[in-house]
PDB file of C-alpha atoms in Angstrom:
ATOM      1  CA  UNK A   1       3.991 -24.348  15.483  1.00  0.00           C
ATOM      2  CA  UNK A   2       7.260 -24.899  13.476  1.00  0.00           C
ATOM      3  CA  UNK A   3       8.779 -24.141  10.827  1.00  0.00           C
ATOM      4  CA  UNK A   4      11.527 -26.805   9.631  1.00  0.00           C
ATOM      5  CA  UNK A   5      13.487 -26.919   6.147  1.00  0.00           C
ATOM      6  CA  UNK A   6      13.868 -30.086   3.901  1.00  0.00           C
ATOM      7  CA  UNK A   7      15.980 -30.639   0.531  1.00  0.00           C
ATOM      8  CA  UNK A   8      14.825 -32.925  -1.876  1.00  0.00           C
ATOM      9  CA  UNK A   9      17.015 -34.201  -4.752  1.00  0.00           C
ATOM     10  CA  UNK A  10      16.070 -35.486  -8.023  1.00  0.00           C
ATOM     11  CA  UNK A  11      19.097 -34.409 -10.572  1.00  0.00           C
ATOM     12  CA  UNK A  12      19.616 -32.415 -12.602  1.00  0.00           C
ATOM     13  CA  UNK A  13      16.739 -30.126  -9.926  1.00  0.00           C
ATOM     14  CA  UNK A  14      16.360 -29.793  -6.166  1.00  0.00           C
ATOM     15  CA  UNK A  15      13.751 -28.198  -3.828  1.00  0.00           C
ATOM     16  CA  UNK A  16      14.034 -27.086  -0.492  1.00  0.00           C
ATOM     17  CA  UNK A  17      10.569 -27.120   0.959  1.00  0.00           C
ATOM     18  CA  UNK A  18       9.062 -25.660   3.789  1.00  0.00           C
ATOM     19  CA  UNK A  19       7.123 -27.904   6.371  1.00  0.00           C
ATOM     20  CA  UNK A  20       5.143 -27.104   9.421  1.00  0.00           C
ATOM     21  CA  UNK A  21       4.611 -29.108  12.163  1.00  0.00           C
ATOM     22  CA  UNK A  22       1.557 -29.339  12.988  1.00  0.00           C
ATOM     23  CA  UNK A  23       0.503 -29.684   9.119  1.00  0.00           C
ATOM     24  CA  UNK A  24      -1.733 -27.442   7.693  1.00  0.00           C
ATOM     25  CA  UNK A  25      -0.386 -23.978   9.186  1.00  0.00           C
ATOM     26  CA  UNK A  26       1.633 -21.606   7.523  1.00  0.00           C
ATOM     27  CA  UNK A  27       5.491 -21.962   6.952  1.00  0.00           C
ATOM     28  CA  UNK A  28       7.483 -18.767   8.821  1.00  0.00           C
ATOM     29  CA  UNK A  29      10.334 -17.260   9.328  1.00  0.00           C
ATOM     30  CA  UNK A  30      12.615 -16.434  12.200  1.00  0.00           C
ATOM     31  CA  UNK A  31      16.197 -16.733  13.278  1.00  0.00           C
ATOM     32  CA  UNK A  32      16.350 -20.356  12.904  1.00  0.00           C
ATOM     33  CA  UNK A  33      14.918 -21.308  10.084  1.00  0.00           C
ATOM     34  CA  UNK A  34      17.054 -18.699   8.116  1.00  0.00           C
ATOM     35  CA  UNK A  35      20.044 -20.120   9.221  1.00  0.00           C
ATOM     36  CA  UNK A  36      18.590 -23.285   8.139  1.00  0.00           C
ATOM     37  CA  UNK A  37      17.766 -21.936   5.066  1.00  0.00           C
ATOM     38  CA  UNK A  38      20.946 -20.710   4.649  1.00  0.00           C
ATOM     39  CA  UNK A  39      22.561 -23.810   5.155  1.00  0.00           C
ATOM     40  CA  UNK A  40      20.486 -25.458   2.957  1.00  0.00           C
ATOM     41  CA  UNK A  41      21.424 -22.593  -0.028  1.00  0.00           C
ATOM     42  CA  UNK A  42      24.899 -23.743   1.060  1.00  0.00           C
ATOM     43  CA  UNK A  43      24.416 -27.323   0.401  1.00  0.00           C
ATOM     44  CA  UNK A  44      22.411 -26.905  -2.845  1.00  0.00           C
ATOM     45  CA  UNK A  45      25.402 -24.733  -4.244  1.00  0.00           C
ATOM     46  CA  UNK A  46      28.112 -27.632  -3.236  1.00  0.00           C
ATOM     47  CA  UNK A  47      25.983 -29.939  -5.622  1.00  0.00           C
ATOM     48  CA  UNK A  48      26.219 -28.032  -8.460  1.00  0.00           C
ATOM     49  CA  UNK A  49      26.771 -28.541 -11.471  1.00  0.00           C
ATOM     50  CA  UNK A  50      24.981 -31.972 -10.877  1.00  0.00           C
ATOM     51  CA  UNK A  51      21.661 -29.694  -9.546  1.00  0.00           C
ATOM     52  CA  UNK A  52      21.061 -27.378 -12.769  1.00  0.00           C
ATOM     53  CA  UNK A  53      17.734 -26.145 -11.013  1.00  0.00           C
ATOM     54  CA  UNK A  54      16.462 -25.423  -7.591  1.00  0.00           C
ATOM     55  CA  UNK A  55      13.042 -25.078  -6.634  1.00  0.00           C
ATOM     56  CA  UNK A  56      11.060 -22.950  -3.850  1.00  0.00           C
ATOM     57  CA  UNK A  57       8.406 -25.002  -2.296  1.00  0.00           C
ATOM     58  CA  UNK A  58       5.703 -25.231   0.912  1.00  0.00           C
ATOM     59  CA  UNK A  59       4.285 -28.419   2.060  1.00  0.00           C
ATOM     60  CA  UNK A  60       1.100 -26.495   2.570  1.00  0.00           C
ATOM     61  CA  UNK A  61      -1.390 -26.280  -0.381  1.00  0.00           C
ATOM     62  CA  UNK A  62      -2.886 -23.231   1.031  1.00  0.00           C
ATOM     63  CA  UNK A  63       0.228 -21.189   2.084  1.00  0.00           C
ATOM     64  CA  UNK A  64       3.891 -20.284   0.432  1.00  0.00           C
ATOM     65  CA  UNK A  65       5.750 -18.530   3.302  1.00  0.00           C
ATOM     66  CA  UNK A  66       4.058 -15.790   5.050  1.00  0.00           C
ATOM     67  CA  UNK A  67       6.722 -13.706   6.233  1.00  0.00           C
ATOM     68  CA  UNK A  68       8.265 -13.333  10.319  1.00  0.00           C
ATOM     69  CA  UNK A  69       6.466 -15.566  12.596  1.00  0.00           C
ATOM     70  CA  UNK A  70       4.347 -14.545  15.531  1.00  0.00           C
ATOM     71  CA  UNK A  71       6.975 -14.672  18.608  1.00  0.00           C
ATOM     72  CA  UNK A  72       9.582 -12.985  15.864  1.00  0.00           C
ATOM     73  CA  UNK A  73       6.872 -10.099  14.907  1.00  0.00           C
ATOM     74  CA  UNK A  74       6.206  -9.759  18.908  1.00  0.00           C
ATOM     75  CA  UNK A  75       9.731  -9.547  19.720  1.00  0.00           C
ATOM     76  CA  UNK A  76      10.973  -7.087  17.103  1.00  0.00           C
ATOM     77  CA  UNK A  77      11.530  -3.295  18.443  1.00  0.00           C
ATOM     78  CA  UNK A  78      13.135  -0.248  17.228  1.00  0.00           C
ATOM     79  CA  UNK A  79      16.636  -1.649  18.419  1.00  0.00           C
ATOM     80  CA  UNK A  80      16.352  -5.377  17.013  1.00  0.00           C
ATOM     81  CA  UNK A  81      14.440  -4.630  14.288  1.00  0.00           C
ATOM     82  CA  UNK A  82      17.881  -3.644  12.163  1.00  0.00           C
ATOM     83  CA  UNK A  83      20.024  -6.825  12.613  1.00  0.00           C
ATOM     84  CA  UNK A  84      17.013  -8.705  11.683  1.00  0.00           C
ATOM     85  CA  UNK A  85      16.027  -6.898   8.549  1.00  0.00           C
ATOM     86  CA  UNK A  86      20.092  -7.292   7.582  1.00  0.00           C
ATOM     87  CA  UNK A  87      19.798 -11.218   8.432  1.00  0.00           C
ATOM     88  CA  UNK A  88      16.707 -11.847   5.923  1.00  0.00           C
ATOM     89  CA  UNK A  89      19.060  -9.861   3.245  1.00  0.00           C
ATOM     90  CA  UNK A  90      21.979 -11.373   4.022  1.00  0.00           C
ATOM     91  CA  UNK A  91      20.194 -15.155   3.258  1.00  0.00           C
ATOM     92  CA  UNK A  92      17.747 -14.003  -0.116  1.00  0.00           C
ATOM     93  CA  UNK A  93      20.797 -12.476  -1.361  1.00  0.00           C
ATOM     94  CA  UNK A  94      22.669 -15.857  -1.607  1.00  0.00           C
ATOM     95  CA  UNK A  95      19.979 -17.551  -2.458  1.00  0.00           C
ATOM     96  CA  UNK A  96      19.651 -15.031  -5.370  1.00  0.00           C
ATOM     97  CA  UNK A  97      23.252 -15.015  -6.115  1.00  0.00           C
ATOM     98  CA  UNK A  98      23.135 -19.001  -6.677  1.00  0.00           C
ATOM     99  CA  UNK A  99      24.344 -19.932 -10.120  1.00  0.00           C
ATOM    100  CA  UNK A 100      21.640 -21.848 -10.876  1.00  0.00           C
ATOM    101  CA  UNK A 101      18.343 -21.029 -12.145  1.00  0.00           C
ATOM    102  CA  UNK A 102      15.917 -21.001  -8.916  1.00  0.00           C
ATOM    103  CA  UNK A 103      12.459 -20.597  -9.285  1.00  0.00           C
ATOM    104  CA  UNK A 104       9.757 -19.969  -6.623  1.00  0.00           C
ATOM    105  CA  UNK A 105       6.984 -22.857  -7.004  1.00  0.00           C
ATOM    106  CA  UNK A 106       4.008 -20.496  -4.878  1.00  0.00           C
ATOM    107  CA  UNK A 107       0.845 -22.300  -3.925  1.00  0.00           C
ATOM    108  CA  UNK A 108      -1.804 -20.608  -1.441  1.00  0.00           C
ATOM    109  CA  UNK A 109      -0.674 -17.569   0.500  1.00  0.00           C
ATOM    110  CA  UNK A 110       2.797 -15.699  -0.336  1.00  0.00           C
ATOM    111  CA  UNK A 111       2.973 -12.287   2.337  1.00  0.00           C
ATOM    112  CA  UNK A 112       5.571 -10.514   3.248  1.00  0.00           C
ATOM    113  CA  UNK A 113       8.879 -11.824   3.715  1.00  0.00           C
ATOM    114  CA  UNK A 114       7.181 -14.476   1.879  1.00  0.00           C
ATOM    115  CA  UNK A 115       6.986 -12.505  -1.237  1.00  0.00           C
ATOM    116  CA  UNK A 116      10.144 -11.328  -1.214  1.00  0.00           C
ATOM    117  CA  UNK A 117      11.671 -14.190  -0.835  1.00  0.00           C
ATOM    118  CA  UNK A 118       9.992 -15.757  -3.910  1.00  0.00           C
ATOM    119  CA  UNK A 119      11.399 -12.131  -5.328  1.00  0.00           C
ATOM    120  CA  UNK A 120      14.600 -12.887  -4.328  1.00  0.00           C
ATOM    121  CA  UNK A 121      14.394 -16.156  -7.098  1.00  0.00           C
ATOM    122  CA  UNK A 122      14.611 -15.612 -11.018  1.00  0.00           C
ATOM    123  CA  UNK A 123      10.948 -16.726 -11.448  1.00  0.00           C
ATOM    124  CA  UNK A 124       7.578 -17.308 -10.010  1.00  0.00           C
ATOM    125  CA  UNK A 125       5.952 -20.064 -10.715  1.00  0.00           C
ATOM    126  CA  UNK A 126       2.373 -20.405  -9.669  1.00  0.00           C
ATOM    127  CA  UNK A 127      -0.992 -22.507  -8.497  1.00  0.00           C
ATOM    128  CA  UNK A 128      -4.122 -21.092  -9.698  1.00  0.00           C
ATOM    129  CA  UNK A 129      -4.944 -20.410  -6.321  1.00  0.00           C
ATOM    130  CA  UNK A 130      -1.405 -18.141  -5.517  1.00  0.00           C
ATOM    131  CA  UNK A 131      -2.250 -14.985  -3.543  1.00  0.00           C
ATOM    132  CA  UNK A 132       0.612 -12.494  -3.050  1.00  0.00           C
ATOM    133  CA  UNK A 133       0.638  -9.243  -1.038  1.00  0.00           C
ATOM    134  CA  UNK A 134       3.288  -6.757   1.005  1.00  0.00           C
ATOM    135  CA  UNK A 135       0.533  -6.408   3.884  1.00  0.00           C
ATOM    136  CA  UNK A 136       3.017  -4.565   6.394  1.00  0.00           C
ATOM    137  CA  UNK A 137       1.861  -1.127   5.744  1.00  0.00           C
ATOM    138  CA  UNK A 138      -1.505  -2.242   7.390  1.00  0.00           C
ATOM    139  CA  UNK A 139       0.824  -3.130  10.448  1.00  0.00           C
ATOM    140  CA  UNK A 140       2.943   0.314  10.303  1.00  0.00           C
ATOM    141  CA  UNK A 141       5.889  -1.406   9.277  1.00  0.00           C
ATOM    142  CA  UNK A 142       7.524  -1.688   5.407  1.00  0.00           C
ATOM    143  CA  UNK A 143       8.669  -4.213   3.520  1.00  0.00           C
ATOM    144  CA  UNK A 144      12.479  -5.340   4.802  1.00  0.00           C
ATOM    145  CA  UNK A 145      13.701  -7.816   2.991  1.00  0.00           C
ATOM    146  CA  UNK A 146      14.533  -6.418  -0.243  1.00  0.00           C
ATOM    147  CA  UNK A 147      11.141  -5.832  -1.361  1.00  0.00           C
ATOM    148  CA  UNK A 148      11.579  -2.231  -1.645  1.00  0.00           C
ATOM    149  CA  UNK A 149      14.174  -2.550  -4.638  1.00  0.00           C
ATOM    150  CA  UNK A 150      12.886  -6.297  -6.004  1.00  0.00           C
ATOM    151  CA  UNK A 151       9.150  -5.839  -6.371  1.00  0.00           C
ATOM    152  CA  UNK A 152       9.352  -1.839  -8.823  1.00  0.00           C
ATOM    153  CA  UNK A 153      12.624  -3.923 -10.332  1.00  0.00           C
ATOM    154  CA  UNK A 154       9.604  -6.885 -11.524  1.00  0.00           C
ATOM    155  CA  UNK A 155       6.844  -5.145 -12.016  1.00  0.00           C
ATOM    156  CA  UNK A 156       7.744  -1.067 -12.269  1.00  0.00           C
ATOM    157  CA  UNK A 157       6.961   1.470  -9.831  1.00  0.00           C
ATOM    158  CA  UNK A 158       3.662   2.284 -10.311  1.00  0.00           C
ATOM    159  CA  UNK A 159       2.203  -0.938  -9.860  1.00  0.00           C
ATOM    160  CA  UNK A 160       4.746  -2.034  -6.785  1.00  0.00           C
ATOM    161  CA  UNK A 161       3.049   0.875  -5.127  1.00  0.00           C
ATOM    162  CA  UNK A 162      -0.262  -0.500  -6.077  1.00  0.00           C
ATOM    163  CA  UNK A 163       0.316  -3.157  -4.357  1.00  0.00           C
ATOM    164  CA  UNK A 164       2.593  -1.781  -0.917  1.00  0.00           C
ATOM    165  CA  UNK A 165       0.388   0.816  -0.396  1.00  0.00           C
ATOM    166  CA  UNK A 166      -3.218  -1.094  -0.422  1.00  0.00           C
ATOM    167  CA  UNK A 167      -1.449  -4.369   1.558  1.00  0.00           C
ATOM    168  CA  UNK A 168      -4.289  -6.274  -0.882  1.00  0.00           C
ATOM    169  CA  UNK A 169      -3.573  -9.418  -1.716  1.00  0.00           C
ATOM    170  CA  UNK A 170      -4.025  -9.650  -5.776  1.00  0.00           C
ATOM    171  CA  UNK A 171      -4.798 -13.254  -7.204  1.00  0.00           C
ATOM    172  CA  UNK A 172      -2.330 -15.698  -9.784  1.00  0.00           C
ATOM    173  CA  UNK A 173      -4.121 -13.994 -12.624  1.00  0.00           C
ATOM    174  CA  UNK A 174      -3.567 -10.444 -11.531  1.00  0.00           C
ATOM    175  CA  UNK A 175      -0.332 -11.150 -10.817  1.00  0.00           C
ATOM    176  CA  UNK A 176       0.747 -13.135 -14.040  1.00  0.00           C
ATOM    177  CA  UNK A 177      -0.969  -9.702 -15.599  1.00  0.00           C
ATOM    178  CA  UNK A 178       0.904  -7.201 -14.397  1.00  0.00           C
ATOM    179  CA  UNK A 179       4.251  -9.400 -14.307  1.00  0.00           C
ATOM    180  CA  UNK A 180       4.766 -10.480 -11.036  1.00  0.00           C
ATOM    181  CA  UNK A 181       4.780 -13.853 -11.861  1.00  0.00           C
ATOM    182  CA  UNK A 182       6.047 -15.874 -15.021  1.00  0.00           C
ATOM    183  CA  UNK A 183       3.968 -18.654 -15.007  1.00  0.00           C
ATOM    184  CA  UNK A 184       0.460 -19.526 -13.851  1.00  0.00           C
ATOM    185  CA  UNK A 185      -2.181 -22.623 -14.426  1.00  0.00           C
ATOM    186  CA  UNK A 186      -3.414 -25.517 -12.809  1.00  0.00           C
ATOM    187  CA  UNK A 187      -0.772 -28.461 -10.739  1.00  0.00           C
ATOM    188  CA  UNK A 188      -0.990 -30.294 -13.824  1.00  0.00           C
ATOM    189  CA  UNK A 189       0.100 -27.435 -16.241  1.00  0.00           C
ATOM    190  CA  UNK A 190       2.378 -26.390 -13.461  1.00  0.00           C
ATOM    191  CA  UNK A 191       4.219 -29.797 -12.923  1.00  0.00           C
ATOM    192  CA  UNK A 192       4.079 -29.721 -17.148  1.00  0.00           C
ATOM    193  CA  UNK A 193       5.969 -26.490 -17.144  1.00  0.00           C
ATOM    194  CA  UNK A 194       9.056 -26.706 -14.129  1.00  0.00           C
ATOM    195  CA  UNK A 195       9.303 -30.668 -16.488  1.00  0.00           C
ATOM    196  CA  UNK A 196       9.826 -28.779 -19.537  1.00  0.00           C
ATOM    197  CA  UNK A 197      12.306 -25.761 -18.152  1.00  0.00           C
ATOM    198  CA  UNK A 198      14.558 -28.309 -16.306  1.00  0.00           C
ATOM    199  CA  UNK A 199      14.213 -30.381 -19.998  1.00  0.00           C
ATOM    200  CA  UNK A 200      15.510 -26.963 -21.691  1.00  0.00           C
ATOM    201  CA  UNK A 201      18.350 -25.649 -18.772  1.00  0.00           C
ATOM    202  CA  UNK A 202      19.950 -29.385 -18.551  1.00  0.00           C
ATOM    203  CA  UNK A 203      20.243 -29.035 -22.415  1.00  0.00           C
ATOM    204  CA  UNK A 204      22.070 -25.568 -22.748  1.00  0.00           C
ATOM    205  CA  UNK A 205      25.559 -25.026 -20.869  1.00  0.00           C
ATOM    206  CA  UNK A 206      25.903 -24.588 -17.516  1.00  0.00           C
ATOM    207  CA  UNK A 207      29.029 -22.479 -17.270  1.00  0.00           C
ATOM    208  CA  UNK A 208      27.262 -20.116 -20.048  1.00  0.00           C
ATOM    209  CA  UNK A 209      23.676 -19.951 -17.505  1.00  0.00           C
ATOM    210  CA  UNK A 210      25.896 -19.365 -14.537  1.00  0.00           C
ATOM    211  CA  UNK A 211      27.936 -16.447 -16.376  1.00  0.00           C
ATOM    212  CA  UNK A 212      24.665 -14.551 -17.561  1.00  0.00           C
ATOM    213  CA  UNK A 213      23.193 -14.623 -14.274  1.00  0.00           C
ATOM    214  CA  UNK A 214      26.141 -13.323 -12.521  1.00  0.00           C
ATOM    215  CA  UNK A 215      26.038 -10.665 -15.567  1.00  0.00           C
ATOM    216  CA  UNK A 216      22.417  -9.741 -15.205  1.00  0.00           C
ATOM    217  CA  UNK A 217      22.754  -9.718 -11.320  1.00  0.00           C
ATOM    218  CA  UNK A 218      25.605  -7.239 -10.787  1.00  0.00           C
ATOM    219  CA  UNK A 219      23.637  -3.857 -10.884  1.00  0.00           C
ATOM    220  CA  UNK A 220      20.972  -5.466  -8.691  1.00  0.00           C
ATOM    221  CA  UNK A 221      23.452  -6.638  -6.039  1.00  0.00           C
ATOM    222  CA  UNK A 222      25.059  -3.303  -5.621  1.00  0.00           C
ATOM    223  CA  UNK A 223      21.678  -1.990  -5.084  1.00  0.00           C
ATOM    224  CA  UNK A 224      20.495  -4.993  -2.807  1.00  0.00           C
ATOM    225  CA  UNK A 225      23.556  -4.276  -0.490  1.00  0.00           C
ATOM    226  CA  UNK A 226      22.567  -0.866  -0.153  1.00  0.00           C
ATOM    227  CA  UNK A 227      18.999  -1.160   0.235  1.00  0.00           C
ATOM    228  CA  UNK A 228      19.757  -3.345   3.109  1.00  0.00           C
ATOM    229  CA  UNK A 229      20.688  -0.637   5.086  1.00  0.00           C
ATOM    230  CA  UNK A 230      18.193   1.661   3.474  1.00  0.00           C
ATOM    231  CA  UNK A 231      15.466  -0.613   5.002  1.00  0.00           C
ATOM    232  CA  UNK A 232      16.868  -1.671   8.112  1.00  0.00           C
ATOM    233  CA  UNK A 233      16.711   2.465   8.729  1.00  0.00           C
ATOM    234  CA  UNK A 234      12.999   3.095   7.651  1.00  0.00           C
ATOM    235  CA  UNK A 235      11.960  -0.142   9.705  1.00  0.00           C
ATOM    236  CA  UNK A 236      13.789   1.615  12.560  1.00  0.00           C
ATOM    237  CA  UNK A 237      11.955   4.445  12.050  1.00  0.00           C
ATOM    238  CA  UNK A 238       8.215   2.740  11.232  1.00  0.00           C
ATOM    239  CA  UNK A 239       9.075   0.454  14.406  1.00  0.00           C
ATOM    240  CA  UNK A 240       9.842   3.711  16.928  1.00  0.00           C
ATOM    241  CA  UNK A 241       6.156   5.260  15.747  1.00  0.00           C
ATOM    242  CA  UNK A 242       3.492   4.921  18.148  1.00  0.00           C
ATOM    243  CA  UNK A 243       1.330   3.933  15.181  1.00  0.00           C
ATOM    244  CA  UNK A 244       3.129   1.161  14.349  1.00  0.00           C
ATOM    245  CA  UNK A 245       2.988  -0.309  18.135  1.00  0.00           C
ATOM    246  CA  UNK A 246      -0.850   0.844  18.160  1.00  0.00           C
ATOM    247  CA  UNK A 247      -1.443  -1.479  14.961  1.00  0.00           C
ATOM    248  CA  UNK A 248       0.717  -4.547  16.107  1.00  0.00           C
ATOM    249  CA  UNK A 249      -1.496  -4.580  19.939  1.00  0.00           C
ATOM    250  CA  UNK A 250      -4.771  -4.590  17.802  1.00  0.00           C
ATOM    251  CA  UNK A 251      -3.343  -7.088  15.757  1.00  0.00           C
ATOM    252  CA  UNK A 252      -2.365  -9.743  18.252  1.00  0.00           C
ATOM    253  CA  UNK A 253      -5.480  -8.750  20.421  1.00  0.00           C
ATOM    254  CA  UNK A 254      -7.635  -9.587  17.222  1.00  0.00           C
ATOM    255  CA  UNK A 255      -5.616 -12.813  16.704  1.00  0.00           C
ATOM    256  CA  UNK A 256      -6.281 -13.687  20.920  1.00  0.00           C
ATOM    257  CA  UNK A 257     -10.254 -13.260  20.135  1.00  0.00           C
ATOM    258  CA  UNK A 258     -10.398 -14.899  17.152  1.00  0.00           C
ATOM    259  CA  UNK A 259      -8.392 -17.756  19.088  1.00  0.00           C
ATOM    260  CA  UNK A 260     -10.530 -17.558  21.866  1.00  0.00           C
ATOM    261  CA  UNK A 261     -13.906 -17.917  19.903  1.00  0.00           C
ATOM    262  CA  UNK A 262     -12.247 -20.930  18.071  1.00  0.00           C
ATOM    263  CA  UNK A 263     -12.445 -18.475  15.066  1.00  0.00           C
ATOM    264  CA  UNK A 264      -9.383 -19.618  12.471  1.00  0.00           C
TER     265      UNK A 264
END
């Protein structure tokens, strides 16, 4: 299974969208597609100001992104595990420092990396059927990506921890309760609502949008930057536990039966 990135334009908004081939799995990430993505980020910001808004977007109905994919998961250790928790950093943060309003459009599934990189955009947008969760302390590991510092920043402490330290997924309506997400309803309402945003942005100035963001984003960057080292070390530390490599072997073995039963 791949992963592969498209951009759609249709001025004064854009999407990139993630696409699996074969359809119908889940988009993932790994050291191709975020340089793709990042080139992508690139491109979109090259357009501007004739793109006003980007959009965050899957393919798949049932998934958003769910986070590393299975050869990257197998292949991370205690020594690679740091340059790849800087890498997925390094590529949210420009798409968060983009300055253009870019929301995540979540449908199905958002885990992990997935999750934080819809928190790495100014808003969530969701399906009725959205699911989000940080599952990784169920795998020994933590969140990497800048969910550590994004998710208490959305929704305050208490309830981040709610959600990192049960690795439950909560529904759209849970989420859209305790803030996670800005918008939720059904396509229609949610095709109704990016419409009437795009309407409103195109309307107002863009040099004015582009200065508040980079206003309202300067405390948060300093802190990104140095969470990305603060994560990268407790991901170091998570990955060198025996726990953690106890939890990942009964997690691929249960994926290999589940496989081997035909179980999905």
């Amino acid at each position: 299974m791949t992963t592969s990135i498209r951009i759609d334009y249709s001025p004064p908004s854009a999407r990139i969208l993630f696409e699996t081939d074969p359809a119908g799995k889940p988009p993932a990430l790994n050291y191709e597609v975020l340089d793709r993505f990042e080139a992508a980020i690139a491109e979109i910001r090259s357009r501007i100001p004739e793109i006003r808004v980007l959009r965050i977007e899957s393919s798949e109905s049932k998934y958003f992104v769910v986070g590393a994919d299975l050869k990257a998961l197998q292949e991370i250790d205690h020594e690679s595990i740091r340059p790849w928790v800087r890498r997925g950093h390094d590529v949210f943060n420009l798409l968060g420092s983009l300055e253009i309003p870019v929301i995540a459009v979540v449908r199905g599934f958002a885990g992990g990396g997935g999750l934080e990189l819809a928190l790495a955009c100014d808003f969530i947008y969701a399906a009725d059927n959205a699911r989000f969760a940080l599952p990784e302390a169920g795998l020994g590991l933590v969140p990497g990506w800048g969910g550590s510092y994004r998710l208490p920043a959305r929704i305050g402490t208490s309830r981040a921890k709610e959600l990192a330290f049960s690795a439950q997924p909560v529904d759209a309506a849970t989420a859209f309760a305790m803030g996670l997400v800005n918008f939720y309803g059904s396509e229609e309402e949610l095709s109704q609502r990016l419409a009437e945003f795009t309407s409103a942005v195109e309307a107002n100035s863009q040099v004015s949008l582009a200065m508040e963001k980079s206003l309202m984003n300067a405390a948060e960057e300093l802190a990104l930057e140095q969470m990305k080292f603060e994560e990268a070390a407790a991901s170091t530390c998570a990955m060198s536990s025996g726990d953690t490599a106890r939890r990942l072997s009964e997690f691929f073995e249960k994926r290999a039966r589940k496989k081997g039963t035909g179980t999905v």
